[in-house]
Amino acid sequence: MVISPLLFTYMDYFTLVFGSIFACVFLLFLSKRNKKLPPGPIQLPIIGNLFHLLGAKPHISLANLAKIYGPIMSLKLGQITTIVISSSTMAKQVLQKQDQAFSNRFIPNALQAHNHSKFSVTWLPVSPTWRTLRRILNSNILSLTKLDSNQHLRSQKVELKDVIWNIVAEAGKPNLVDFFPILENIDPQRIRRNMDIHFGKLFVLFDGLINERLEEKRRNNSEKNDVLEVFLKIREENSEEIDQNHINSLLLDIFIGGTDTTTSTVEWAMAEILRQPEIRKKVQAELAEVVGKGKPIEEDDVSRLPYLQCIVKETLRMHPPVPFLLPRKVEQDVELCDYIIPKGSQVLVNVWAIGRDSALWEEPLVFKPERFWSSELDVRGKDFELIPFGAGRRICPGLPLAALRMVPVMVGSLLNSFNWKLEEGINPEELDMEEKFGITLAKACPLRAITSPI
């Protein structure tokens, strides 16, 4: 039998092409196998790693696990793959360098009550609607010019305390539905139903305020200079950008985001100051020299009170308002530092752990405002060693109001208007500083102190 040289050439060519394709596919397969989930602890059937979060302080449990498995770690919380970030380097990767891939939120079931998450600037995915609402907040409410012009309005308040606290309490509860979405229609802990009730109360109140304002405008043909007026004016000019649902959810975001977080930070700051009398004397001396002893503190005074600013930064380092940044969700597989983060995973950034990382901070468990004297570190989202409000496009929009104005003014006013001492029989070093985990990181035992006017 004679074999044609031409046929042999065709066979060689076929073998070469087929072999090349096979090699490429094989190498691609190997590369995919090498790109795996980040390391993490052993998972149990059904519950996965939920047992690692048993107890009252999951932020501490996850920080301890990160010491074993590293700054990027994977867990299975029920049905949900969860990636935990525990270092400033990894946080920068997620929140800045790959911000787009990690920009959407993982929405807790409780916050879907009354369809709130579909209209909320906090929970909406990055989209034209989200950009519009964010622009409205930044330009018309939280810009420096608007904050200055509305300073007098912040002395007025509505007693919405009970409803707000009920919402915060429900949102802070571990919810089985968030770990096992299959239980959504059952709502075994009634958290979603309770949130429907609490949200409904607020939305009825907001609707009433809006209708009252519209009637007042109709009768008097006058305008007020406040947040509600801004929202109504924008709705009137372009109803396609913002409607009643958006206004209700924006007001809810403002009330929830600016209430418990601010009061908790002020309480932590005062507790730390009362634990160290030398810090109290130092900041009161600064207040007396710059503002005048016993005089009220204005927002404009804060820039001239550097030690008070250091105290606020140190408080936010050790006691961030929320221990984890609001969870992110990846909408497709994402490669992160040679690992694959699977589509649908939630990503938690443990800012509590970053603020106490001994690789970043000298004596991280000591409250020492002086560490910021000669430091350029700030809380505005550019220094990932200190990101209590997050970073990137989803940074907390209320940062300019809370961290840079309200907290320093409140702490400074308390210190400049009153003398402070702990209850009888309690030494400063014995003050209980245990944390209570929830949607915010509050003191487990509320601060009790005795005051007298200056």
mmCIF file of C-alpha atoms in Angstrom, residues 13-368:
data_model
loop_
_atom_site.group_PDB
_atom_site.id
_atom_site.type_symbol
_atom_site.label_atom_id
_atom_site.label_comp_id
_atom_site.label_asym_id
_atom_site.label_seq_id
_atom_site.Cartn_x
_atom_site.Cartn_y
_atom_site.Cartn_z
ATOM 1 C CA TYR A 13 -1.276 19.684 9.676
ATOM 2 C CA PHE A 14 -4.443 18.277 11.269
ATOM 3 C CA THR A 15 -2.444 16.865 14.178
ATOM 4 C CA LEU A 16 -0.672 20.185 14.693
ATOM 5 C CA VAL A 17 -3.886 22.215 14.672
ATOM 6 C CA PHE A 18 -5.820 19.760 16.842
ATOM 7 C CA GLY A 19 -2.901 19.450 19.252
ATOM 8 C CA SER A 20 -2.599 23.218 19.525
ATOM 9 C CA ILE A 21 -6.320 23.611 20.265
ATOM 10 C CA PHE A 22 -6.191 20.786 22.820
ATOM 11 C CA ALA A 23 -3.156 22.348 24.504
ATOM 12 C CA CYS A 24 -4.861 25.757 24.712
ATOM 13 C CA VAL A 25 -8.009 24.249 26.195
ATOM 14 C CA PHE A 26 -5.974 22.183 28.656
ATOM 15 C CA LEU A 27 -3.928 25.205 29.755
ATOM 16 C CA LEU A 28 -7.072 27.265 30.126
ATOM 17 C CA PHE A 29 -8.585 24.484 32.238
ATOM 18 C CA LEU A 30 -5.505 24.408 34.444
ATOM 19 C CA SER A 31 -5.517 28.174 34.828
ATOM 20 C CA LYS A 32 -9.189 28.091 35.849
ATOM 21 C CA ARG A 33 -8.472 25.389 38.386
ATOM 22 C CA ASN A 34 -5.628 27.427 39.859
ATOM 23 C CA LYS A 35 -7.875 30.483 40.250
ATOM 24 C CA LYS A 36 -9.874 29.320 43.249
ATOM 25 C CA LEU A 37 -11.788 30.772 46.148
ATOM 26 C CA PRO A 38 -9.772 32.543 48.847
ATOM 27 C CA PRO A 39 -8.821 30.328 51.788
ATOM 28 C CA GLY A 40 -11.206 29.867 54.677
ATOM 29 C CA PRO A 41 -12.246 27.573 57.514
ATOM 30 C CA ILE A 42 -13.879 24.170 57.033
ATOM 31 C CA GLN A 43 -17.579 24.314 56.193
ATOM 32 C CA LEU A 44 -20.292 22.157 57.711
ATOM 33 C CA PRO A 45 -23.168 20.775 55.625
ATOM 34 C CA ILE A 46 -26.115 23.167 55.156
ATOM 35 C CA ILE A 47 -25.018 25.838 57.660
ATOM 36 C CA GLY A 48 -21.525 26.253 56.224
ATOM 37 C CA ASN A 49 -19.549 28.578 58.519
ATOM 38 C CA LEU A 50 -22.448 30.128 60.416
ATOM 39 C CA PHE A 51 -21.183 28.489 63.593
ATOM 40 C CA HIS A 52 -18.121 30.756 63.398
ATOM 41 C CA LEU A 53 -20.418 33.755 63.909
ATOM 42 C CA LEU A 54 -22.117 32.395 67.012
ATOM 43 C CA GLY A 55 -21.891 34.863 69.859
ATOM 44 C CA ALA A 56 -22.434 38.581 70.179
ATOM 45 C CA LYS A 57 -19.348 39.880 68.328
ATOM 46 C CA PRO A 58 -18.984 38.504 64.782
ATOM 47 C CA HIS A 59 -16.636 41.353 63.804
ATOM 48 C CA ILE A 60 -14.131 40.071 66.380
ATOM 49 C CA SER A 61 -14.667 36.421 65.366
ATOM 50 C CA LEU A 62 -13.953 37.249 61.720
ATOM 51 C CA ALA A 63 -10.935 39.382 62.673
ATOM 52 C CA ASN A 64 -9.495 36.406 64.579
ATOM 53 C CA LEU A 65 -10.172 34.056 61.655
ATOM 54 C CA ALA A 66 -8.368 36.482 59.340
ATOM 55 C CA LYS A 67 -5.235 36.058 61.458
ATOM 56 C CA ILE A 68 -5.305 32.385 60.432
ATOM 57 C CA TYR A 69 -6.556 32.512 56.833
ATOM 58 C CA GLY A 70 -5.340 35.904 55.694
ATOM 59 C CA PRO A 71 -6.690 39.344 54.739
ATOM 60 C CA ILE A 72 -8.966 37.906 52.046
ATOM 61 C CA MET A 73 -10.986 34.968 53.296
ATOM 62 C CA SER A 74 -14.011 33.005 52.097
ATOM 63 C CA LEU A 75 -16.828 31.547 54.148
ATOM 64 C CA LYS A 76 -20.148 29.947 53.395
ATOM 65 C CA LEU A 77 -22.868 31.548 55.492
ATOM 66 C CA GLY A 78 -25.789 29.254 54.855
ATOM 67 C CA GLN A 79 -26.331 29.406 51.084
ATOM 68 C CA ILE A 80 -24.331 32.602 50.617
ATOM 69 C CA THR A 81 -20.649 32.669 49.637
ATOM 70 C CA THR A 82 -19.109 35.468 51.692
ATOM 71 C CA ILE A 83 -15.725 37.110 51.141
ATOM 72 C CA VAL A 84 -14.247 38.934 54.130
ATOM 73 C CA ILE A 85 -11.660 41.681 53.618
ATOM 74 C CA SER A 86 -9.552 42.499 56.677
ATOM 75 C CA SER A 87 -6.613 44.637 55.511
ATOM 76 C CA SER A 88 -6.193 48.135 54.110
ATOM 77 C CA THR A 89 -4.404 46.747 51.023
ATOM 78 C CA MET A 90 -7.253 44.396 50.143
ATOM 79 C CA ALA A 91 -9.818 47.087 50.955
ATOM 80 C CA LYS A 92 -8.128 49.457 48.504
ATOM 81 C CA GLN A 93 -8.271 46.762 45.834
ATOM 82 C CA VAL A 94 -12.010 46.233 46.355
ATOM 83 C CA LEU A 95 -13.124 49.798 47.027
ATOM 84 C CA GLN A 96 -10.864 51.692 44.621
ATOM 85 C CA LYS A 97 -8.896 49.707 42.058
ATOM 86 C CA GLN A 98 -11.757 47.302 41.242
ATOM 87 C CA ASP A 99 -14.512 49.543 42.513
ATOM 88 C CA GLN A 100 -16.782 48.981 39.530
ATOM 89 C CA ALA A 101 -16.903 45.209 39.984
ATOM 90 C CA PHE A 102 -17.729 45.537 43.690
ATOM 91 C CA SER A 103 -19.965 48.615 43.589
ATOM 92 C CA ASN A 104 -23.420 47.041 44.047
ATOM 93 C CA ARG A 105 -24.957 46.228 47.397
ATOM 94 C CA PHE A 106 -25.961 42.902 48.892
ATOM 95 C CA ILE A 107 -29.410 43.902 50.170
ATOM 96 C CA PRO A 108 -30.565 42.438 53.518
ATOM 97 C CA ASN A 109 -34.113 41.119 53.314
ATOM 98 C CA ALA A 110 -35.299 43.508 56.027
ATOM 99 C CA LEU A 111 -34.351 46.551 53.922
ATOM 100 C CA GLN A 112 -36.543 45.331 51.064
ATOM 101 C CA ALA A 113 -39.657 46.138 53.112
ATOM 102 C CA HIS A 114 -42.038 48.584 51.363
ATOM 103 C CA ASN A 115 -39.751 48.253 48.299
ATOM 104 C CA HIS A 116 -37.405 50.689 50.069
ATOM 105 C CA SER A 117 -34.282 49.239 48.430
ATOM 106 C CA LYS A 118 -35.714 49.978 44.954
ATOM 107 C CA PHE A 119 -35.802 53.728 45.628
ATOM 108 C CA SER A 120 -33.006 54.214 48.173
ATOM 109 C CA VAL A 121 -29.704 55.859 47.261
ATOM 110 C CA THR A 122 -28.099 53.539 49.808
ATOM 111 C CA TRP A 123 -29.265 50.271 48.253
ATOM 112 C CA LEU A 124 -29.905 50.944 44.563
ATOM 113 C CA PRO A 125 -27.348 49.431 42.166
ATOM 114 C CA VAL A 126 -25.075 51.814 40.291
ATOM 115 C CA SER A 127 -27.402 53.095 37.562
ATOM 116 C CA PRO A 128 -28.723 56.348 36.080
ATOM 117 C CA THR A 129 -31.337 56.529 38.873
ATOM 118 C CA TRP A 130 -28.694 56.031 41.557
ATOM 119 C CA ARG A 131 -26.469 58.711 39.970
ATOM 120 C CA THR A 132 -29.393 61.146 39.883
ATOM 121 C CA LEU A 133 -30.255 60.613 43.554
ATOM 122 C CA ARG A 134 -26.614 60.805 44.586
ATOM 123 C CA ARG A 135 -26.222 64.061 42.644
ATOM 124 C CA ILE A 136 -29.314 65.482 44.347
ATOM 125 C CA LEU A 137 -27.880 64.661 47.762
ATOM 126 C CA ASN A 138 -24.384 65.941 47.023
ATOM 127 C CA SER A 139 -25.386 69.122 45.207
ATOM 128 C CA ASN A 140 -28.486 70.230 47.063
ATOM 129 C CA ILE A 141 -28.064 68.927 50.603
ATOM 130 C CA LEU A 142 -24.552 67.778 51.499
ATOM 131 C CA SER A 143 -22.397 70.272 49.609
ATOM 132 C CA LEU A 144 -20.321 72.580 51.825
ATOM 133 C CA THR A 145 -22.356 75.597 50.694
ATOM 134 C CA LYS A 146 -25.674 73.969 51.561
ATOM 135 C CA LEU A 147 -24.377 72.643 54.877
ATOM 136 C CA ASP A 148 -23.249 76.164 55.790
ATOM 137 C CA SER A 149 -26.531 77.781 54.778
ATOM 138 C CA ASN A 150 -28.664 75.202 56.632
ATOM 139 C CA GLN A 151 -26.656 75.145 59.849
ATOM 140 C CA HIS A 152 -29.461 76.822 61.820
ATOM 141 C CA LEU A 153 -31.931 74.123 60.786
ATOM 142 C CA ARG A 154 -29.930 71.371 62.472
ATOM 143 C CA SER A 155 -30.949 72.709 65.878
ATOM 144 C CA GLN A 156 -34.556 71.712 65.039
ATOM 145 C CA LYS A 157 -35.591 68.065 65.428
ATOM 146 C CA VAL A 158 -38.614 65.753 65.232
ATOM 147 C CA GLU A 159 -39.002 63.103 67.912
ATOM 148 C CA LEU A 160 -38.958 60.110 65.689
ATOM 149 C CA LYS A 161 -36.716 58.362 68.158
ATOM 150 C CA ASP A 162 -38.853 55.284 68.884
ATOM 151 C CA VAL A 163 -39.567 54.419 65.246
ATOM 152 C CA ILE A 164 -35.947 54.989 64.199
ATOM 153 C CA TRP A 165 -34.616 52.845 67.029
ATOM 154 C CA ASN A 166 -37.078 50.067 66.193
ATOM 155 C CA ILE A 167 -35.853 50.093 62.588
ATOM 156 C CA VAL A 168 -32.212 50.031 63.677
ATOM 157 C CA ALA A 169 -32.919 47.163 66.096
ATOM 158 C CA GLU A 170 -34.695 45.037 63.475
ATOM 159 C CA ALA A 171 -32.081 45.737 60.790
ATOM 160 C CA GLY A 172 -29.296 44.739 63.179
ATOM 161 C CA LYS A 173 -30.705 41.298 63.974
ATOM 162 C CA PRO A 174 -29.132 38.274 62.257
ATOM 163 C CA ASN A 175 -31.817 37.213 59.780
ATOM 164 C CA LEU A 176 -32.051 33.587 58.632
ATOM 165 C CA VAL A 177 -33.515 34.755 55.317
ATOM 166 C CA ASP A 178 -30.231 36.525 54.477
ATOM 167 C CA PHE A 179 -28.380 33.217 54.850
ATOM 168 C CA PHE A 180 -31.091 30.986 53.381
ATOM 169 C CA PRO A 181 -33.012 32.989 50.726
ATOM 170 C CA ILE A 182 -35.289 29.978 50.226
ATOM 171 C CA LEU A 183 -37.005 31.058 53.484
ATOM 172 C CA GLU A 184 -37.960 34.495 52.126
ATOM 173 C CA ASN A 185 -41.688 33.778 51.835
ATOM 174 C CA ILE A 186 -41.796 32.218 55.292
ATOM 175 C CA ASP A 187 -39.974 35.064 57.103
ATOM 176 C CA PRO A 188 -39.485 32.825 60.189
ATOM 177 C CA GLN A 189 -38.336 35.633 62.505
ATOM 178 C CA ARG A 190 -40.964 38.121 61.260
ATOM 179 C CA ILE A 191 -38.224 40.684 60.662
ATOM 180 C CA ARG A 192 -39.491 41.655 57.195
ATOM 181 C CA ARG A 193 -43.057 42.011 58.488
ATOM 182 C CA ASN A 194 -41.929 44.156 61.426
ATOM 183 C CA MET A 195 -39.922 46.379 59.089
ATOM 184 C CA ASP A 196 -42.982 46.779 56.873
ATOM 185 C CA ILE A 197 -44.809 48.172 59.911
ATOM 186 C CA HIS A 198 -41.986 50.527 60.974
ATOM 187 C CA PHE A 199 -41.314 51.792 57.439
ATOM 188 C CA GLY A 200 -45.048 52.270 56.954
ATOM 189 C CA LYS A 201 -45.244 54.531 60.031
ATOM 190 C CA LEU A 202 -42.436 56.725 58.736
ATOM 191 C CA PHE A 203 -43.797 56.889 55.207
ATOM 192 C CA VAL A 204 -47.244 57.932 56.517
ATOM 193 C CA LEU A 205 -45.502 60.664 58.508
ATOM 194 C CA PHE A 206 -43.464 61.787 55.486
ATOM 195 C CA ASP A 207 -46.562 61.816 53.276
ATOM 196 C CA GLY A 208 -48.316 63.982 55.851
ATOM 197 C CA LEU A 209 -45.412 66.435 56.024
ATOM 198 C CA ILE A 210 -45.237 66.650 52.234
ATOM 199 C CA ASN A 211 -48.976 67.252 51.857
ATOM 200 C CA GLU A 212 -48.846 69.853 54.622
ATOM 201 C CA ARG A 213 -45.964 71.634 52.896
ATOM 202 C CA LEU A 214 -47.716 71.588 49.515
ATOM 203 C CA GLU A 215 -50.862 73.048 51.066
ATOM 204 C CA GLU A 216 -48.810 75.732 52.800
ATOM 205 C CA LYS A 217 -47.114 76.631 49.510
ATOM 206 C CA ARG A 218 -50.498 76.807 47.786
ATOM 207 C CA ARG A 219 -51.936 79.153 50.414
ATOM 208 C CA ASN A 220 -48.940 81.412 51.000
ATOM 209 C CA ASN A 221 -46.982 80.984 47.774
ATOM 210 C CA SER A 222 -43.798 80.812 49.863
ATOM 211 C CA GLU A 223 -40.769 78.532 50.009
ATOM 212 C CA LYS A 224 -38.632 77.307 52.890
ATOM 213 C CA ASN A 225 -34.934 76.590 52.838
ATOM 214 C CA ASP A 226 -34.779 72.952 53.940
ATOM 215 C CA VAL A 227 -34.278 69.409 52.637
ATOM 216 C CA LEU A 228 -37.954 68.774 51.957
ATOM 217 C CA GLU A 229 -38.220 71.952 49.879
ATOM 218 C CA VAL A 230 -35.265 70.835 47.765
ATOM 219 C CA PHE A 231 -36.836 67.454 47.054
ATOM 220 C CA LEU A 232 -40.225 68.950 46.164
ATOM 221 C CA LYS A 233 -38.691 71.529 43.856
ATOM 222 C CA ILE A 234 -36.699 68.877 41.972
ATOM 223 C CA ARG A 235 -39.801 66.686 41.687
ATOM 224 C CA GLU A 236 -41.797 69.630 40.342
ATOM 225 C CA GLU A 237 -39.153 70.453 37.735
ATOM 226 C CA ASN A 238 -38.598 66.872 36.579
ATOM 227 C CA SER A 239 -40.941 64.195 37.864
ATOM 228 C CA GLU A 240 -39.058 61.579 35.832
ATOM 229 C CA GLU A 241 -35.933 62.047 37.989
ATOM 230 C CA ILE A 242 -37.563 61.793 41.399
ATOM 231 C CA ASP A 243 -41.049 60.830 42.589
ATOM 232 C CA GLN A 244 -42.807 60.394 45.936
ATOM 233 C CA ASN A 245 -41.249 56.963 46.526
ATOM 234 C CA HIS A 246 -37.743 58.380 46.015
ATOM 235 C CA ILE A 247 -38.450 61.265 48.401
ATOM 236 C CA ASN A 248 -39.726 58.923 51.121
ATOM 237 C CA SER A 249 -36.719 56.615 50.763
ATOM 238 C CA LEU A 250 -34.237 59.522 50.672
ATOM 239 C CA LEU A 251 -35.738 60.941 53.868
ATOM 240 C CA LEU A 252 -35.566 57.497 55.455
ATOM 241 C CA ASP A 253 -31.905 57.139 54.425
ATOM 242 C CA ILE A 254 -31.103 60.526 55.972
ATOM 243 C CA PHE A 255 -32.875 59.794 59.258
ATOM 244 C CA ILE A 256 -31.484 56.252 59.655
ATOM 245 C CA GLY A 257 -27.975 57.077 58.455
ATOM 246 C CA GLY A 258 -27.601 60.181 60.587
ATOM 247 C CA THR A 259 -29.194 59.195 63.885
ATOM 248 C CA ASP A 260 -27.797 56.092 65.574
ATOM 249 C CA THR A 261 -24.347 56.296 63.981
ATOM 250 C CA THR A 262 -23.787 59.862 65.179
ATOM 251 C CA THR A 263 -25.006 59.351 68.752
ATOM 252 C CA SER A 264 -22.991 56.128 69.057
ATOM 253 C CA THR A 265 -19.775 57.862 67.925
ATOM 254 C CA VAL A 266 -20.336 60.731 70.377
ATOM 255 C CA GLU A 267 -20.896 58.267 73.229
ATOM 256 C CA TRP A 268 -17.692 56.350 72.407
ATOM 257 C CA ALA A 269 -15.711 59.590 72.213
ATOM 258 C CA MET A 270 -16.984 60.775 75.613
ATOM 259 C CA ALA A 271 -16.307 57.360 77.169
ATOM 260 C CA GLU A 272 -12.717 57.326 75.921
ATOM 261 C CA ILE A 273 -12.180 60.919 77.084
ATOM 262 C CA LEU A 274 -13.521 60.158 80.585
ATOM 263 C CA ARG A 275 -11.236 57.117 80.799
ATOM 264 C CA GLN A 276 -8.199 59.364 80.384
ATOM 265 C CA PRO A 277 -8.521 62.594 82.414
ATOM 266 C CA GLU A 278 -5.373 64.041 80.801
ATOM 267 C CA ILE A 279 -7.088 63.920 77.386
ATOM 268 C CA ARG A 280 -10.150 65.668 78.822
ATOM 269 C CA LYS A 281 -8.031 68.431 80.362
ATOM 270 C CA LYS A 282 -6.102 68.898 77.120
ATOM 271 C CA VAL A 283 -9.157 69.212 74.868
ATOM 272 C CA GLN A 284 -10.989 71.447 77.352
ATOM 273 C CA ALA A 285 -7.960 73.724 77.454
ATOM 274 C CA GLU A 286 -8.004 73.940 73.649
ATOM 275 C CA LEU A 287 -11.726 74.737 73.676
ATOM 276 C CA ALA A 288 -11.289 77.424 76.331
ATOM 277 C CA GLU A 289 -8.452 79.068 74.403
ATOM 278 C CA VAL A 290 -10.062 78.971 70.937
ATOM 279 C CA VAL A 291 -13.788 79.324 71.686
ATOM 280 C CA GLY A 292 -13.969 80.574 75.244
ATOM 281 C CA LYS A 293 -14.858 78.554 78.334
ATOM 282 C CA GLY A 294 -18.543 77.773 78.574
ATOM 283 C CA LYS A 295 -19.415 79.201 75.146
ATOM 284 C CA PRO A 296 -21.351 77.169 72.542
ATOM 285 C CA ILE A 297 -19.389 75.506 69.729
ATOM 286 C CA GLU A 298 -20.283 76.416 66.158
ATOM 287 C CA GLU A 299 -19.467 74.330 63.088
ATOM 288 C CA ASP A 300 -17.088 77.041 61.880
ATOM 289 C CA ASP A 301 -15.008 76.569 65.050
ATOM 290 C CA VAL A 302 -14.072 72.962 64.267
ATOM 291 C CA SER A 303 -11.292 73.852 61.816
ATOM 292 C CA ARG A 304 -9.539 75.770 64.621
ATOM 293 C CA LEU A 305 -9.694 72.846 67.063
ATOM 294 C CA PRO A 306 -7.040 70.359 65.857
ATOM 295 C CA TYR A 307 -6.896 68.285 69.051
ATOM 296 C CA LEU A 308 -10.673 67.834 69.023
ATOM 297 C CA GLN A 309 -10.377 66.655 65.400
ATOM 298 C CA CYS A 310 -7.684 64.166 66.469
ATOM 299 C CA ILE A 311 -10.051 62.806 69.137
ATOM 300 C CA VAL A 312 -12.797 62.287 66.549
ATOM 301 C CA LYS A 313 -10.407 60.490 64.170
ATOM 302 C CA GLU A 314 -9.130 58.244 66.945
ATOM 303 C CA THR A 315 -12.701 57.441 67.992
ATOM 304 C CA LEU A 316 -13.596 56.496 64.424
ATOM 305 C CA ARG A 317 -10.455 54.326 64.200
ATOM 306 C CA MET A 318 -11.219 52.311 67.325
ATOM 307 C CA HIS A 319 -15.010 52.496 67.223
ATOM 308 C CA PRO A 320 -16.218 52.813 63.616
ATOM 309 C CA PRO A 321 -19.974 53.535 63.420
ATOM 310 C CA VAL A 322 -20.504 50.221 61.600
ATOM 311 C CA PRO A 323 -18.036 47.325 62.071
ATOM 312 C CA PHE A 324 -18.513 46.131 58.479
ATOM 313 C CA LEU A 325 -19.094 48.444 55.544
ATOM 314 C CA LEU A 326 -22.505 47.814 54.005
ATOM 315 C CA PRO A 327 -22.064 44.489 52.157
ATOM 316 C CA ARG A 328 -21.187 44.516 48.461
ATOM 317 C CA LYS A 329 -22.391 41.990 45.895
ATOM 318 C CA VAL A 330 -20.618 40.841 42.732
ATOM 319 C CA GLU A 331 -22.879 40.432 39.695
ATOM 320 C CA GLN A 332 -20.426 38.187 37.819
ATOM 321 C CA ASP A 333 -17.270 36.197 38.552
ATOM 322 C CA VAL A 334 -14.478 38.593 39.537
ATOM 323 C CA GLU A 335 -10.760 37.897 39.733
ATOM 324 C CA LEU A 336 -9.201 39.385 42.858
ATOM 325 C CA CYS A 337 -5.540 38.808 43.707
ATOM 326 C CA ASP A 338 -5.364 35.455 41.880
ATOM 327 C CA TYR A 339 -8.625 34.267 43.440
ATOM 328 C CA ILE A 340 -12.058 33.986 41.853
ATOM 329 C CA ILE A 341 -14.968 35.666 43.645
ATOM 330 C CA PRO A 342 -18.046 33.816 42.336
ATOM 331 C CA LYS A 343 -21.077 35.603 40.947
ATOM 332 C CA GLY A 344 -23.623 36.363 43.675
ATOM 333 C CA SER A 345 -21.078 36.469 46.519
ATOM 334 C CA GLN A 346 -21.380 39.083 49.218
ATOM 335 C CA VAL A 347 -18.227 40.969 50.219
ATOM 336 C CA LEU A 348 -17.686 42.307 53.738
ATOM 337 C CA VAL A 349 -14.951 44.831 54.590
ATOM 338 C CA ASN A 350 -14.120 44.564 58.290
ATOM 339 C CA VAL A 351 -13.213 48.194 59.060
ATOM 340 C CA TRP A 352 -13.106 47.384 62.776
ATOM 341 C CA ALA A 353 -10.251 44.924 62.124
ATOM 342 C CA ILE A 354 -8.403 47.379 59.844
ATOM 343 C CA GLY A 355 -8.589 50.087 62.507
ATOM 344 C CA ARG A 356 -6.934 47.752 65.020
ATOM 345 C CA ASP A 357 -4.365 46.176 62.725
ATOM 346 C CA SER A 358 -0.985 46.139 64.512
ATOM 347 C CA ALA A 359 0.766 46.219 61.127
ATOM 348 C CA LEU A 360 -0.732 49.668 60.545
ATOM 349 C CA TRP A 361 -1.053 51.180 64.006
ATOM 350 C CA GLU A 362 1.360 51.417 66.917
ATOM 351 C CA GLU A 363 -0.377 50.240 70.102
ATOM 352 C CA PRO A 364 -3.657 49.762 68.216
ATOM 353 C CA LEU A 365 -5.705 49.010 71.352
ATOM 354 C CA VAL A 366 -4.707 52.269 73.074
ATOM 355 C CA PHE A 367 -6.844 55.378 72.583
ATOM 356 C CA LYS A 368 -4.209 57.936 71.637
#
